[in-house]
């Protein structure tokens, strides 16, 4: 369908996906090992209905290689969506031994409802909660501004904080606030794994599609958008700006940053 509004509205697309694909997708999965997956429309909402079983395990390997798991590690997954990471973490036998404590938070009520009904009952150490914060693309009718949201956890509550494909969808004031909150929530010696679309110069990001595979033609101050009407659909940030926010919040980047389709920054709080 080539109506621009539908093409750009993530929520409108989800409604269409629900109508068109959820039932046939459910039927196709019903007698396979994919029967426990979230519905098509929730998987597509986090950016890839078909690759649900690739992305989660990919991150799992990545976290393992980086040495981010240890016994009893407390994990906060901000913007957890329909549990792409949680699903992979919960399914991993070796991790079960580590008794990790996982908390997932998202502004999307439907995704959290699915995770609570389908992941938590089988994995009591996995909990999920909904925060009704506004995001123009993902939760436009949210009751509160994300910049006013205080995460309901005590200081230093988590050793590992995950933000996969979240900072690519939040605007500058929210990003600043979330980095401050993360600095508060991170336990000494803990690590933040965050992905971004980063750029060096406005000219570079505006020039066309580069490593991120998305065009960001609308540059505004420290960030660039793929779509002016729906700025939270995909947001790229000046790397210097993000690094300054991180430093101001009292966090430190564990070098080197890793650049790819999404750029990865690992952060820690100097002890
Ligand atoms: C592209 S999805 C990524 C989901 C998940 N992290 C993953 O990698 O599968 C972005 C998610 O961020 C959530 N989100 C958007 N704004 C948010 C905010 N201010 N706080 C928390 N989550 C937010 C959306 O609802 C959506 O589920």
Coordinates of C-alpha atoms and ligand atoms in Angstrom, one line a residue:
X1 CA 0.0 0.0 0.0
X2 CA 1.5 3.3 -1.0
X3 CA -0.3 5.8 1.2
X4 CA 2.6 7.9 2.8
X5 CA 0.8 8.1 6.2
X6 CA 0.6 4.3 6.4
X7 CA 4.1 3.8 5.0
X8 CA 5.6 6.0 7.8
X9 CA 3.3 5.3 10.7
X10 CA 4.6 2.3 12.7
X11 CA 1.3 1.9 14.6
X12 CA -0.8 2.1 11.4
X13 CA 1.4 -0.6 9.9
X14 CA 1.0 -2.7 13.0
X15 CA -2.8 -2.5 12.6
X16 CA -2.5 -3.6 9.1
X17 CA -0.1 -6.4 10.0
X18 CA -2.6 -7.6 12.7
X19 CA -5.4 -7.8 10.1
X20 CA -3.4 -9.3 7.3
X21 CA -0.7 -11.5 8.8
X22 CA -1.3 -12.5 12.4
X23 CA -3.8 -15.3 11.7
X24 CA -1.9 -16.9 8.8
X25 CA 1.4 -16.5 10.6
X26 CA -0.1 -18.2 13.7
X27 CA -1.4 -21.0 11.6
X28 CA 1.9 -21.5 9.9
X29 CA 3.7 -21.7 13.2
X30 CA 1.2 -23.7 15.2
X31 CA 2.8 -27.1 14.8
X32 CA 6.4 -26.0 14.7
X33 CA 8.9 -25.0 17.3
X34 CA 8.0 -21.4 16.5
X35 CA 4.6 -21.7 18.1
X36 CA 5.8 -19.8 21.2
X37 CA 6.8 -16.8 19.2
X38 CA 5.0 -13.4 19.6
X39 CA 2.4 -12.7 16.8
X40 CA 3.7 -11.4 13.5
X41 CA 2.5 -7.8 14.2
X42 CA 4.5 -7.6 17.4
X43 CA 7.6 -9.0 15.8
X44 CA 7.4 -6.6 12.9
X45 CA 7.0 -3.7 15.4
X46 CA 10.5 -4.3 16.7
X47 CA 11.9 -4.4 13.1
X48 CA 11.8 -7.9 11.8
X49 CA 9.1 -10.5 11.9
X50 CA 11.0 -13.2 10.2
X51 CA 14.4 -12.8 11.9
X52 CA 13.0 -13.1 15.5
X53 CA 15.1 -16.3 16.1
X54 CA 18.3 -14.8 14.6
X55 CA 18.5 -11.4 16.3
X56 CA 18.0 -12.5 19.9
X57 CA 20.6 -15.3 19.7
X58 CA 23.0 -13.0 17.9
X59 CA 22.9 -10.5 20.8
X60 CA 23.2 -13.4 23.2
X61 CA 26.5 -14.4 21.6
X62 CA 27.6 -10.8 21.5
X63 CA 26.9 -10.3 25.3
X64 CA 28.6 -13.6 26.1
X65 CA 31.7 -12.7 24.1
X66 CA 31.9 -9.4 25.8
X67 CA 31.8 -11.2 29.2
X68 CA 28.6 -9.4 30.3
X69 CA 27.0 -12.4 32.1
X70 CA 27.9 -13.6 35.6
X71 CA 26.1 -15.3 38.4
X72 CA 22.9 -13.5 39.5
X73 CA 23.5 -10.5 37.1
X74 CA 20.6 -8.1 37.3
X75 CA 19.6 -6.9 33.8
X76 CA 17.4 -4.0 32.8
X77 CA 16.3 -4.1 29.1
X78 CA 14.9 -0.6 28.3
X79 CA 12.6 -0.7 25.3
X80 CA 12.4 -4.5 25.4
X81 CA 9.6 -4.7 22.8
X82 CA 8.0 -8.1 22.5
X83 CA 11.0 -9.8 24.2
X84 CA 13.3 -10.6 21.3
X85 CA 16.3 -10.6 23.7
X86 CA 14.4 -11.9 26.7
X87 CA 13.1 -14.9 24.7
X88 CA 16.6 -15.8 23.7
X89 CA 18.0 -15.3 27.2
X90 CA 15.3 -17.4 28.8
X91 CA 15.7 -20.2 26.3
X92 CA 19.4 -20.6 27.0
X93 CA 20.2 -23.5 29.2
X94 CA 23.6 -22.3 30.3
X95 CA 22.2 -18.9 31.3
X96 CA 19.6 -20.6 33.4
X97 CA 22.4 -21.9 35.7
X98 CA 23.5 -18.3 36.2
X99 CA 20.1 -17.3 37.7
X100 CA 20.0 -14.0 35.9
X101 CA 17.4 -11.5 37.0
X102 CA 15.9 -9.9 34.0
X103 CA 13.6 -6.8 33.9
X104 CA 12.1 -5.6 30.7
X105 CA 10.4 -2.2 30.3
X106 CA 8.6 -0.7 27.3
X107 CA 6.2 2.0 26.4
X108 CA 4.2 -0.4 24.2
X109 CA 1.4 -2.0 26.2
X110 CA 0.7 -4.8 23.8
X111 CA 4.3 -6.0 23.7
X112 CA 4.5 -6.0 27.5
X113 CA 1.2 -7.8 27.8
X114 CA 2.5 -10.5 25.5
X115 CA 5.8 -10.9 27.4
X116 CA 4.0 -11.1 30.8
X117 CA 1.7 -13.7 29.6
X118 CA 4.2 -15.8 27.7
X119 CA 7.7 -15.4 29.1
X120 CA 7.2 -14.7 32.8
X121 CA 5.1 -17.7 33.7
X122 CA 7.8 -20.1 32.5
X123 CA 10.6 -17.9 33.7
X124 CA 9.8 -16.4 37.1
X125 CA 13.1 -14.4 37.1
X126 CA 11.9 -12.5 34.0
X127 CA 9.6 -9.6 34.8
X128 CA 8.2 -6.9 32.5
X129 CA 6.5 -3.6 33.1
X130 CA 4.8 -1.0 31.0
X131 CA 5.7 2.7 31.3
X132 CA 3.2 4.9 29.6
X133 CA 5.7 7.4 28.3
X134 CA 5.0 9.2 25.0
X135 CA 7.0 8.4 21.9
X136 CA 5.6 10.0 18.7
X137 CA 6.0 6.8 16.7
X138 CA 5.6 4.0 19.3
X139 CA 3.2 5.4 21.9
X140 CA 1.9 8.8 20.8
X141 CA -0.9 8.9 23.4
X142 CA 1.3 8.1 26.3
X143 CA 0.2 9.7 29.6
X144 CA 3.5 11.3 30.4
X145 CA 6.6 12.7 28.7
X146 CA 9.5 10.3 28.7
X147 CA 11.7 13.2 30.0
X148 CA 9.6 13.2 33.2
X149 CA 9.8 9.5 33.8
X150 CA 11.8 8.2 36.8
X151 CA 12.5 4.5 36.5
X152 CA 11.0 2.7 39.5
X153 CA 14.2 1.2 40.8
X154 CA 16.7 2.2 43.5
X155 CA 20.0 3.7 42.5
X156 CA 22.6 1.1 41.4
X157 CA 20.0 -1.7 40.9
X158 CA 21.5 -3.3 37.7
X159 CA 24.9 -4.7 36.6
X160 CA 23.8 -4.8 32.9
X161 CA 21.6 -2.3 31.1
X162 CA 20.5 -3.0 27.5
X163 CA 19.3 -0.5 25.0
X164 CA 19.2 -2.3 21.7
X165 CA 17.5 -0.2 19.0
X166 CA 16.1 2.2 21.5
X167 CA 18.4 5.3 21.2
X168 CA 17.7 5.0 17.5
X169 CA 14.0 5.9 18.2
X170 CA 14.2 8.6 20.9
X171 CA 14.7 12.3 20.6
X172 CA 17.3 14.5 22.1
X173 CA 15.7 15.5 25.4
X174 CA 14.7 11.9 26.1
X175 CA 18.1 10.6 25.2
X176 CA 19.7 13.0 27.7
X177 CA 17.2 12.1 30.4
X178 CA 17.6 8.3 29.8
X179 CA 21.4 8.5 29.9
X180 CA 21.1 10.3 33.3
X181 CA 18.6 7.7 34.6
X182 CA 20.9 4.9 33.4
X183 CA 23.8 6.5 35.2
X184 CA 21.7 6.4 38.4
X185 CA 20.6 2.8 37.9
X186 CA 23.9 1.3 37.0
X187 CA 25.7 -0.5 39.8
X188 CA 29.4 0.3 40.2
X189 CA 31.4 -1.7 37.7
X190 CA 28.2 -2.4 35.7
X191 CA 28.0 -2.1 31.9
X192 CA 25.5 -0.5 29.5
X193 CA 25.2 -2.0 26.0
X194 CA 23.6 0.6 23.8
X195 CA 23.2 0.8 20.0
X196 CA 22.9 4.0 18.0
X197 CA 23.0 5.5 14.5
X198 CA 26.1 7.7 14.9
X199 CA 27.7 10.2 12.5
X200 CA 30.7 12.4 12.5
X201 CA 29.5 15.4 10.5
X202 CA 26.0 16.6 9.4
X203 CA 27.2 16.6 5.8
X204 CA 28.2 13.0 6.0
X205 CA 24.8 11.8 7.4
X206 CA 22.8 14.0 5.1
X207 CA 24.7 12.9 2.0
X208 CA 22.9 9.6 1.5
X209 CA 22.7 6.1 2.7
X210 CA 25.9 5.0 4.4
X211 CA 26.7 2.1 6.7
X212 CA 23.4 2.3 8.6
X213 CA 21.4 1.4 5.4
X214 CA 18.9 4.3 6.1
X215 CA 18.9 7.8 4.7
X216 CA 18.8 10.6 7.3
X217 CA 18.2 13.7 5.1
X218 CA 16.7 15.9 7.8
X219 CA 19.5 17.2 10.1
X220 CA 18.6 19.4 13.0
X221 CA 21.2 20.4 15.5
X222 CA 22.8 17.3 17.1
X223 CA 20.6 14.8 15.3
X224 CA 19.2 13.7 12.0
X225 CA 15.9 12.1 11.1
X226 CA 14.8 9.7 8.4
X227 CA 11.3 11.1 8.3
X228 CA 10.5 14.7 9.3
X229 CA 6.8 13.9 10.1
X230 CA 7.6 10.9 12.3
X231 CA 11.0 11.9 13.7
X232 CA 11.2 8.9 16.2
X233 CA 11.0 6.4 13.3
X234 CA 14.7 6.5 13.0
X235 CA 17.1 9.0 14.6
X236 CA 20.8 9.4 14.1
X237 CA 23.0 11.3 16.5
X238 CA 26.3 13.2 16.3
X239 CA 28.8 11.0 18.0
X240 CA 30.5 13.9 19.7
X241 CA 27.2 15.0 21.2
X242 CA 26.4 11.5 22.5
X243 CA 29.8 11.2 24.0
X244 CA 29.4 14.5 25.7
X245 CA 26.0 13.4 27.2
X246 CA 27.6 10.2 28.5
X247 CA 30.5 12.1 30.1
X248 CA 28.1 14.7 31.7
X249 CA 26.1 11.8 33.2
X250 CA 29.3 10.5 34.9
X251 CA 29.6 7.5 32.6
X252 CA 32.6 6.4 30.5
X253 CA 32.7 4.7 27.1
X254 CA 34.7 1.4 27.1
X255 CA 36.7 1.8 23.9
X256 CA 36.7 1.0 21.1
X257 CA 33.2 1.9 19.9
X258 CA 32.1 -0.6 17.3
X259 CA 30.6 0.8 14.1
X260 CA 28.2 -1.1 11.9
X261 CA 24.6 -1.1 10.7
X262 CA 24.0 0.0 14.3
X263 CA 26.9 1.4 16.2
X264 CA 27.6 -0.1 19.7
X265 CA 28.8 1.9 22.7
X266 CA 29.6 0.0 25.9
X267 CA 29.4 2.3 28.9
X268 CA 30.5 1.9 32.5
X269 CA 30.6 4.0 35.6
X270 CA 34.0 4.6 36.9
X271 CA 34.2 3.2 40.4
Ligands
LIG1 C1 13.0 -1.1 17.4 S1 12.2 -1.6 18.8 C2 13.5 -2.5 19.6 C3 13.0 -3.5 20.7 C4 14.0 -4.3 21.4 N1 15.0 -3.5 22.1 C5 14.7 -5.3 20.4 O1 15.9 -5.1 20.2 O2 14.1 -6.2 20.0 C6 12.1 -0.1 19.8 C7 11.3 -0.3 21.1 O3 11.5 0.9 21.9 C8 10.3 1.2 22.6 N2 10.4 2.6 23.0 C9 10.2 3.7 22.3 N3 10.3 4.8 23.1 C10 10.6 4.3 24.3 C11 10.9 5.0 25.6 N4 10.9 6.3 25.7 N5 11.1 4.2 26.6 C12 11.1 2.8 26.5 N6 10.9 2.2 25.4 C13 10.6 2.9 24.3 C14 9.3 0.8 21.5 O4 8.0 0.7 22.0 C15 9.8 -0.4 20.9 O5 9.4 -1.6 21.5

